[in-house]
mmCIF file of C-alpha atoms in Angstrom:
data_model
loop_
_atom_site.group_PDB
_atom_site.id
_atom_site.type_symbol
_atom_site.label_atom_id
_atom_site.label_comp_id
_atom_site.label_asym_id
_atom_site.label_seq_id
_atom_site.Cartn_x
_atom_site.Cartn_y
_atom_site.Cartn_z
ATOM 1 C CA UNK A 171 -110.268 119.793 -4.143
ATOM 2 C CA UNK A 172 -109.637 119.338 -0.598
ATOM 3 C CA UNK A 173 -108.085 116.260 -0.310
ATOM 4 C CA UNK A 174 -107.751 114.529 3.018
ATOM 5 C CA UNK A 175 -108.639 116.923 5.446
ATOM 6 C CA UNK A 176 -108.521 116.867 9.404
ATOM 7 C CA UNK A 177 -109.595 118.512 12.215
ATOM 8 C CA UNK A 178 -108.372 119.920 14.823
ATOM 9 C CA UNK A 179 -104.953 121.029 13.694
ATOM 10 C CA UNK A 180 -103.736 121.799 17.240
ATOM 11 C CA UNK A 181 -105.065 120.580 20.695
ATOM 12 C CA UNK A 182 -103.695 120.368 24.301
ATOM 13 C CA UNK A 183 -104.963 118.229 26.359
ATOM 14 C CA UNK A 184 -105.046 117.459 30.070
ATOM 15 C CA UNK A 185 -103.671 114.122 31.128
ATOM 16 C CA UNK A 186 -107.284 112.064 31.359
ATOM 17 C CA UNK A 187 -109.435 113.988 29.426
ATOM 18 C CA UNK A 188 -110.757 112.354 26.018
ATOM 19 C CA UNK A 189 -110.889 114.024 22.792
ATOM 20 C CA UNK A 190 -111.601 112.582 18.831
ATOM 21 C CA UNK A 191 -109.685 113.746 15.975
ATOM 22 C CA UNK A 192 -112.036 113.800 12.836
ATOM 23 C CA UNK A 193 -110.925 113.330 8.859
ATOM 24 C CA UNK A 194 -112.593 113.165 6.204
ATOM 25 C CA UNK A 195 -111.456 112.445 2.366
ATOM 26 C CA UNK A 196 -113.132 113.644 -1.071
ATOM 27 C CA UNK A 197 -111.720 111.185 -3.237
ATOM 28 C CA UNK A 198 -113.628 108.620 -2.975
ATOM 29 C CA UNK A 199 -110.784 106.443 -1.674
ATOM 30 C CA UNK A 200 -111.364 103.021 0.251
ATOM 31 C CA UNK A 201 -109.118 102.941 2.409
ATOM 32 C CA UNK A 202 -107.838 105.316 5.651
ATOM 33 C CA UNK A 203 -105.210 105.159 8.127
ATOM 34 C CA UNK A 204 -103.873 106.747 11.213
ATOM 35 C CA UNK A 205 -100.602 107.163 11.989
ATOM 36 C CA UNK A 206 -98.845 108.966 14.540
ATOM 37 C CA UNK A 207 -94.954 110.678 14.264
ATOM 38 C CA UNK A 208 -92.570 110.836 16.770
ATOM 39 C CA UNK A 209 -89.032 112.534 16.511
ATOM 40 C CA UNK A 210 -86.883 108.947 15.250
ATOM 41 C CA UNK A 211 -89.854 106.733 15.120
ATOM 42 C CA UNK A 212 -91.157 107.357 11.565
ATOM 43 C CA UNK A 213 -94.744 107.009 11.279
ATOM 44 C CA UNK A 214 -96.688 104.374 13.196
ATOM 45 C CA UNK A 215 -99.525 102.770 12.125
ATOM 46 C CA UNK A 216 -102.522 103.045 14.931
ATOM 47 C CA UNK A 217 -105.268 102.018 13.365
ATOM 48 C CA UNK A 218 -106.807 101.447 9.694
ATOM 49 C CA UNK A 219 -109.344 100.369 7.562
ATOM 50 C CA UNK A 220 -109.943 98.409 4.387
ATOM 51 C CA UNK A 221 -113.706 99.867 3.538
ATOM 52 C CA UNK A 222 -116.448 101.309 5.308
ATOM 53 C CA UNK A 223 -117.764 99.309 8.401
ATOM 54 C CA UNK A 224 -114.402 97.983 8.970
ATOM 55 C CA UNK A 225 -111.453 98.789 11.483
ATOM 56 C CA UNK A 226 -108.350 97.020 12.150
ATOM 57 C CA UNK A 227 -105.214 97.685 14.977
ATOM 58 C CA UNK A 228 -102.257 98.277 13.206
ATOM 59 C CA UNK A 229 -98.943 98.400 15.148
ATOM 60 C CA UNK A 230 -99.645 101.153 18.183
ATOM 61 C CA UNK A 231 -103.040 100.981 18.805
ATOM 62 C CA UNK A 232 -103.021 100.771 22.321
ATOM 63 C CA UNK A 233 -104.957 103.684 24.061
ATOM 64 C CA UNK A 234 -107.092 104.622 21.288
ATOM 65 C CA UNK A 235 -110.468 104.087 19.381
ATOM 66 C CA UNK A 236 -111.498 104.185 15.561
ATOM 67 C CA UNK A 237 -114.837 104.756 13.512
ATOM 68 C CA UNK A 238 -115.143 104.636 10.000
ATOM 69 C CA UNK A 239 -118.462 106.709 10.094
ATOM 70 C CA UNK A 240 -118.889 106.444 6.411
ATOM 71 C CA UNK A 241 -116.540 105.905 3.159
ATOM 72 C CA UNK A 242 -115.683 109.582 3.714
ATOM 73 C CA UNK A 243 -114.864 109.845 7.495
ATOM 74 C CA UNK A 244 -112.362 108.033 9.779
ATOM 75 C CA UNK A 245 -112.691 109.655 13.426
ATOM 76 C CA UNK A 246 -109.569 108.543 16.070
ATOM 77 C CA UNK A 247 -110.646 109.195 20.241
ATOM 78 C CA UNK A 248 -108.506 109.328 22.856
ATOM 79 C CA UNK A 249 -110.529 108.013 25.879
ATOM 80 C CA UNK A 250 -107.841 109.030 28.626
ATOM 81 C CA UNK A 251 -105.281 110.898 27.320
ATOM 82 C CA UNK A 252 -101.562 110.280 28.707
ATOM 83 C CA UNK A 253 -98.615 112.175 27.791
ATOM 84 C CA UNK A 254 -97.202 109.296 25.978
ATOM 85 C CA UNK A 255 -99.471 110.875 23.567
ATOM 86 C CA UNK A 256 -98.097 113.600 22.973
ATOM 87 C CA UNK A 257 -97.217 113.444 18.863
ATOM 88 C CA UNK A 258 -98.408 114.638 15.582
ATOM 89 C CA UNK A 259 -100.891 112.503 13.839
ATOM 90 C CA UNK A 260 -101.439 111.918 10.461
ATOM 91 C CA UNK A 261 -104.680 110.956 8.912
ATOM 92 C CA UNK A 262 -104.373 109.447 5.023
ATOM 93 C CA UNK A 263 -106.702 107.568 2.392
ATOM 94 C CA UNK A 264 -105.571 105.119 -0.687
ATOM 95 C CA UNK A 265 -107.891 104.726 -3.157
ATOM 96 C CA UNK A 266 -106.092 101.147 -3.513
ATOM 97 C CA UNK A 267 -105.416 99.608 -6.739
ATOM 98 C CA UNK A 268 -103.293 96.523 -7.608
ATOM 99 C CA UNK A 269 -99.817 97.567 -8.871
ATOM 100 C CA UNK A 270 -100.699 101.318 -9.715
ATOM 101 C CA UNK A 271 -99.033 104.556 -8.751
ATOM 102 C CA UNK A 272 -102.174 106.470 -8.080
ATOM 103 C CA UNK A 273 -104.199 103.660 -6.618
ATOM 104 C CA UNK A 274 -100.987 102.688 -3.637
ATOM 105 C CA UNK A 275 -100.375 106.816 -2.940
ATOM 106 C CA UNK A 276 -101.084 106.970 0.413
ATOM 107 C CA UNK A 277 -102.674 110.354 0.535
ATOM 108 C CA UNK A 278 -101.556 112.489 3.838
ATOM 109 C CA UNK A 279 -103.408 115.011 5.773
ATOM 110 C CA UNK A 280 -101.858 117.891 6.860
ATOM 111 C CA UNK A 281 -101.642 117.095 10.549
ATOM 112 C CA UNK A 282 -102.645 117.344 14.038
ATOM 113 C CA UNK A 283 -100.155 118.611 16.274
ATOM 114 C CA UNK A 284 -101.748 116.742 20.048
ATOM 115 C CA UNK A 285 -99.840 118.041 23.021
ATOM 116 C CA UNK A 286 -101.126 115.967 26.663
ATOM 117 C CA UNK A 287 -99.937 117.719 29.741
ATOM 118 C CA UNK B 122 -94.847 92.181 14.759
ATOM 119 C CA UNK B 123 -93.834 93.643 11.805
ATOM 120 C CA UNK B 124 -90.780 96.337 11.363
ATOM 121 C CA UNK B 125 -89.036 97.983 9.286
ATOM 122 C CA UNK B 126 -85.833 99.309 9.693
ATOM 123 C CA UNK B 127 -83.448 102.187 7.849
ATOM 124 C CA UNK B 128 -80.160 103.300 7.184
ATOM 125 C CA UNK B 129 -78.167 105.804 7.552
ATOM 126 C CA UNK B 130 -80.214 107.417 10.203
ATOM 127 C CA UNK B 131 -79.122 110.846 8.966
ATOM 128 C CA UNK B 132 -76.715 112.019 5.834
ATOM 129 C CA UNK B 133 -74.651 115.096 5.035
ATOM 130 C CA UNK B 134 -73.744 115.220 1.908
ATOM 131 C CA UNK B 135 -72.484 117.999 -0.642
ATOM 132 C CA UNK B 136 -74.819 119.184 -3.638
ATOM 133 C CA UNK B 137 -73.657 116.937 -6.629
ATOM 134 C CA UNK B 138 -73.497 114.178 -4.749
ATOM 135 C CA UNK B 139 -74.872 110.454 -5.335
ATOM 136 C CA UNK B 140 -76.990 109.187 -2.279
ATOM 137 C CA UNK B 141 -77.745 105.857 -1.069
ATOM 138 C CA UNK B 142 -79.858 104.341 1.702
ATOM 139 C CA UNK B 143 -81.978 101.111 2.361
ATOM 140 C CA UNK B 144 -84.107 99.644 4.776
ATOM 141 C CA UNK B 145 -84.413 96.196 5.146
ATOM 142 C CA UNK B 146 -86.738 93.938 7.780
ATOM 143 C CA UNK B 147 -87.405 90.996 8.984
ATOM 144 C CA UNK B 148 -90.849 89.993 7.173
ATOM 145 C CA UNK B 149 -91.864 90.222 3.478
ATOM 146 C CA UNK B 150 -93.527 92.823 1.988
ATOM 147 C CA UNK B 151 -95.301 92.614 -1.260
ATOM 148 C CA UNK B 152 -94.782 96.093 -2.219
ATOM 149 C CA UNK B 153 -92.764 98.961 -1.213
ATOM 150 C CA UNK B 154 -92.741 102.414 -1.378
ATOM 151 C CA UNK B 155 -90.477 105.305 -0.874
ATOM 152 C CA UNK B 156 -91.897 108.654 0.383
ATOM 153 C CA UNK B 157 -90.310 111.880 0.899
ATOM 154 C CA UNK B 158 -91.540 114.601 3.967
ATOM 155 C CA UNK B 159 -90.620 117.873 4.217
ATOM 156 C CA UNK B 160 -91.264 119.963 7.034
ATOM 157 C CA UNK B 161 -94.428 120.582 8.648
ATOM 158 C CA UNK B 162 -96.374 119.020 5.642
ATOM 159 C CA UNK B 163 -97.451 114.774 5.138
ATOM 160 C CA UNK B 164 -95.301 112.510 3.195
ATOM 161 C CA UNK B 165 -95.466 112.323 -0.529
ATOM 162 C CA UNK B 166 -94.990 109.348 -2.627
ATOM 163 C CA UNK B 167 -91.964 108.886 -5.038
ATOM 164 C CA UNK B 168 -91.512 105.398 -5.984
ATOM 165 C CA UNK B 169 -93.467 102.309 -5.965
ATOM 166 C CA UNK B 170 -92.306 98.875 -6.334
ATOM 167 C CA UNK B 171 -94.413 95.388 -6.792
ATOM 168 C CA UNK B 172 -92.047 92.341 -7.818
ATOM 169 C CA UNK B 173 -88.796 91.241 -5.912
ATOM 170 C CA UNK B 174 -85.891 92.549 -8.399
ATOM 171 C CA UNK B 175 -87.314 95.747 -9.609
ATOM 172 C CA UNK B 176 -86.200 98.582 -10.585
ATOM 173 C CA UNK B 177 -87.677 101.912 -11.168
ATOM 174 C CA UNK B 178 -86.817 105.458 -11.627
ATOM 175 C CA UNK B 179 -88.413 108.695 -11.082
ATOM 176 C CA UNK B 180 -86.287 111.573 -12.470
ATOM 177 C CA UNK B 181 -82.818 111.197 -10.549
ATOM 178 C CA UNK B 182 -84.547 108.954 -7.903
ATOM 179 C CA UNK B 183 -83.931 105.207 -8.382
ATOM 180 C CA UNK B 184 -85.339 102.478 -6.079
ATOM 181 C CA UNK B 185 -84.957 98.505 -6.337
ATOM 182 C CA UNK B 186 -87.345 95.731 -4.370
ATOM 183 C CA UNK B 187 -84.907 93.451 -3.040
ATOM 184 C CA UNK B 188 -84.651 89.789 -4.500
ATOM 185 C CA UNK B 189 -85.446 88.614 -0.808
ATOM 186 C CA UNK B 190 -88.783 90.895 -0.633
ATOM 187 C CA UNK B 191 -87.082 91.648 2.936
ATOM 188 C CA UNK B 192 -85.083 94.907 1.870
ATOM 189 C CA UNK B 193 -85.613 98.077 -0.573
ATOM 190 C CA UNK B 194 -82.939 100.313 -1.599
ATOM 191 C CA UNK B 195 -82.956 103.879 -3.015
ATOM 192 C CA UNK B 196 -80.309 106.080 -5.008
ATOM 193 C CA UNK B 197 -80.468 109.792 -5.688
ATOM 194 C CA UNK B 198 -78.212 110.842 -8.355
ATOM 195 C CA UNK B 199 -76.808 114.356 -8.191
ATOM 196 C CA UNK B 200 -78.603 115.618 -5.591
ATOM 197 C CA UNK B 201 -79.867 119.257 -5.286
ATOM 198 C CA UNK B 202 -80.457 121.277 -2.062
ATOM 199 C CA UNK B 203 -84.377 120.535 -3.003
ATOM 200 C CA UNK B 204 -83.636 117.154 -2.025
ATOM 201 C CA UNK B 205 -83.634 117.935 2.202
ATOM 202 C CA UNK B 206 -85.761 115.895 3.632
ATOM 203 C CA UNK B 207 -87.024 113.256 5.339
ATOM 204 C CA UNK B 208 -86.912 109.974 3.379
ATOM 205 C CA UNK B 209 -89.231 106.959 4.455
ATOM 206 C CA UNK B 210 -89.773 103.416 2.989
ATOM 207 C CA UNK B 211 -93.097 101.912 3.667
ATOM 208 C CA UNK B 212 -94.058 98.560 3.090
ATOM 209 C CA UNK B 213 -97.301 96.540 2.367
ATOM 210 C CA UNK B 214 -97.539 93.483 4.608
ATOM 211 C CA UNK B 215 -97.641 90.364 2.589
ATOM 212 C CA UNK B 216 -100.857 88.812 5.059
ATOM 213 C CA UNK B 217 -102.410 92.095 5.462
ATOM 214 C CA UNK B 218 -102.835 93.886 2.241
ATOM 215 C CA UNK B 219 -104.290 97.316 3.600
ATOM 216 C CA UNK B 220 -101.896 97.374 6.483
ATOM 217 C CA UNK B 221 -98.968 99.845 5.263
ATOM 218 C CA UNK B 222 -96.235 100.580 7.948
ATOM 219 C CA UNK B 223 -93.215 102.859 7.435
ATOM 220 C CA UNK B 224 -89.637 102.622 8.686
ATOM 221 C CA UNK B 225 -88.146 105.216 10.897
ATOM 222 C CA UNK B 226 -86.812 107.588 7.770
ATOM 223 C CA UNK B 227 -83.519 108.948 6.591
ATOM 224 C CA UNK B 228 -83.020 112.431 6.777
ATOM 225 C CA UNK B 229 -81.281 114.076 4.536
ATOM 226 C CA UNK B 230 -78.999 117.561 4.185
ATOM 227 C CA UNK B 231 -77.515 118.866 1.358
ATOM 228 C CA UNK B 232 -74.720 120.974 1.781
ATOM 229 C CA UNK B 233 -74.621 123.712 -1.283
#
């Protein structure tokens, strides 16, 4: 049971080149996220989406790109990468329920550690 | 936008110890949540709250949805050195009810 899986686990980048971070769930879940972590900024939402064949910015989204390929996959590109982008980011999936435990866990993957030089 | 905010920023304690922190914002949420990370791995859920004035438990963790919907609080009784972490409360916008965003965490040390 893999889980929320996503790919690559480390990159570096060159300032301007583009690159998409892939993830894919297996549990059937309806809804993904991205979020990025910075040391003292918590996680920040980039992007997300409520069900296949929609997207929607959450509060960074600035500089990058979503598809929701399928219920499984959620891919995030970096057209031009800066080194403001420099961070670890976190791909997760809810399966979201109404006022249940297991339906509102926000499942994380593991990380992608994205250095831009 | 939306934000959330946290506090204390960072907390030494000694093992035995209660612990409290909060985060409060500006907006309403419609549910809450308190996570927990621990290095190199993704956060992992440990309470969840739904109605203002709420109160749940989850072993020695104990978290409350503020009467206001605008603030969250959670207590860890007799804490253990298994408690060091990174604590974050995320919140469920009350317009937007996919959009989850998380406040800048807590971390905590626990002195044995």
């Amino acid at each position: 049971n893999a889980g929320v899986t996503q790919t690559p686990k480390f990159q570096v980048l060159k300032t301007g080149q583009s690159m998409t971070l892939q993830c894919a769930q297996d549990m059937n879940h309806n809804s993904m996220y991205w979020y990025r972590q910075d040391p003292g900024m918590g996680l920040r939402l980039i992007y997300y989406s409520a069900s296949e064949g929609t997207t929607d910015k959450g509060e960074v989204p600035n500089g990058y790109n979503v598809s929701r390929l399928n219920k499984r996959e959620f891919s995030l590109r970096l057209e031009s990468a800066a080194p403001s982008q420099t961070s670890v980011y976190f791909c997760a999936s809810r399966l979201h329920l109404i006022e249940s435990f297991s339906g509102n866990t926000i499942y994380f993957g593991e990380g992608s550690w994205l250095t831009v030089v | 936008g939306q934000q959330l905010n946290q506090s204390p920023q960072s907390m030494f304690i000694q093992e035995g110890e209660d612990v409290s922190m909060n985060c409060t914002s500006s907006s309403i949420f419609n549910t809450w949540l308190w996570y927990k990370q621990e290095p190199g791995e993704g956060p992992v859920l440990l309470i969840a709250l739904y109605k203002a004035g709420e109160l749940t438990s989850n072993g020695r963790l104990t978290a409350q949805f503020g009467i206001t919907r605008k603030d969250s609080f959670l207590n860890i009784s007799a804490s253990i050195p298994s408690d060091v972490g990174i604590y974050f409360c995320a919140g469920q916008v009350k317009t937007s009810y996919d959009k989850v965003i998380f406040g800048p965490g807590t971390s905590l040390s626990v002195i044995p």
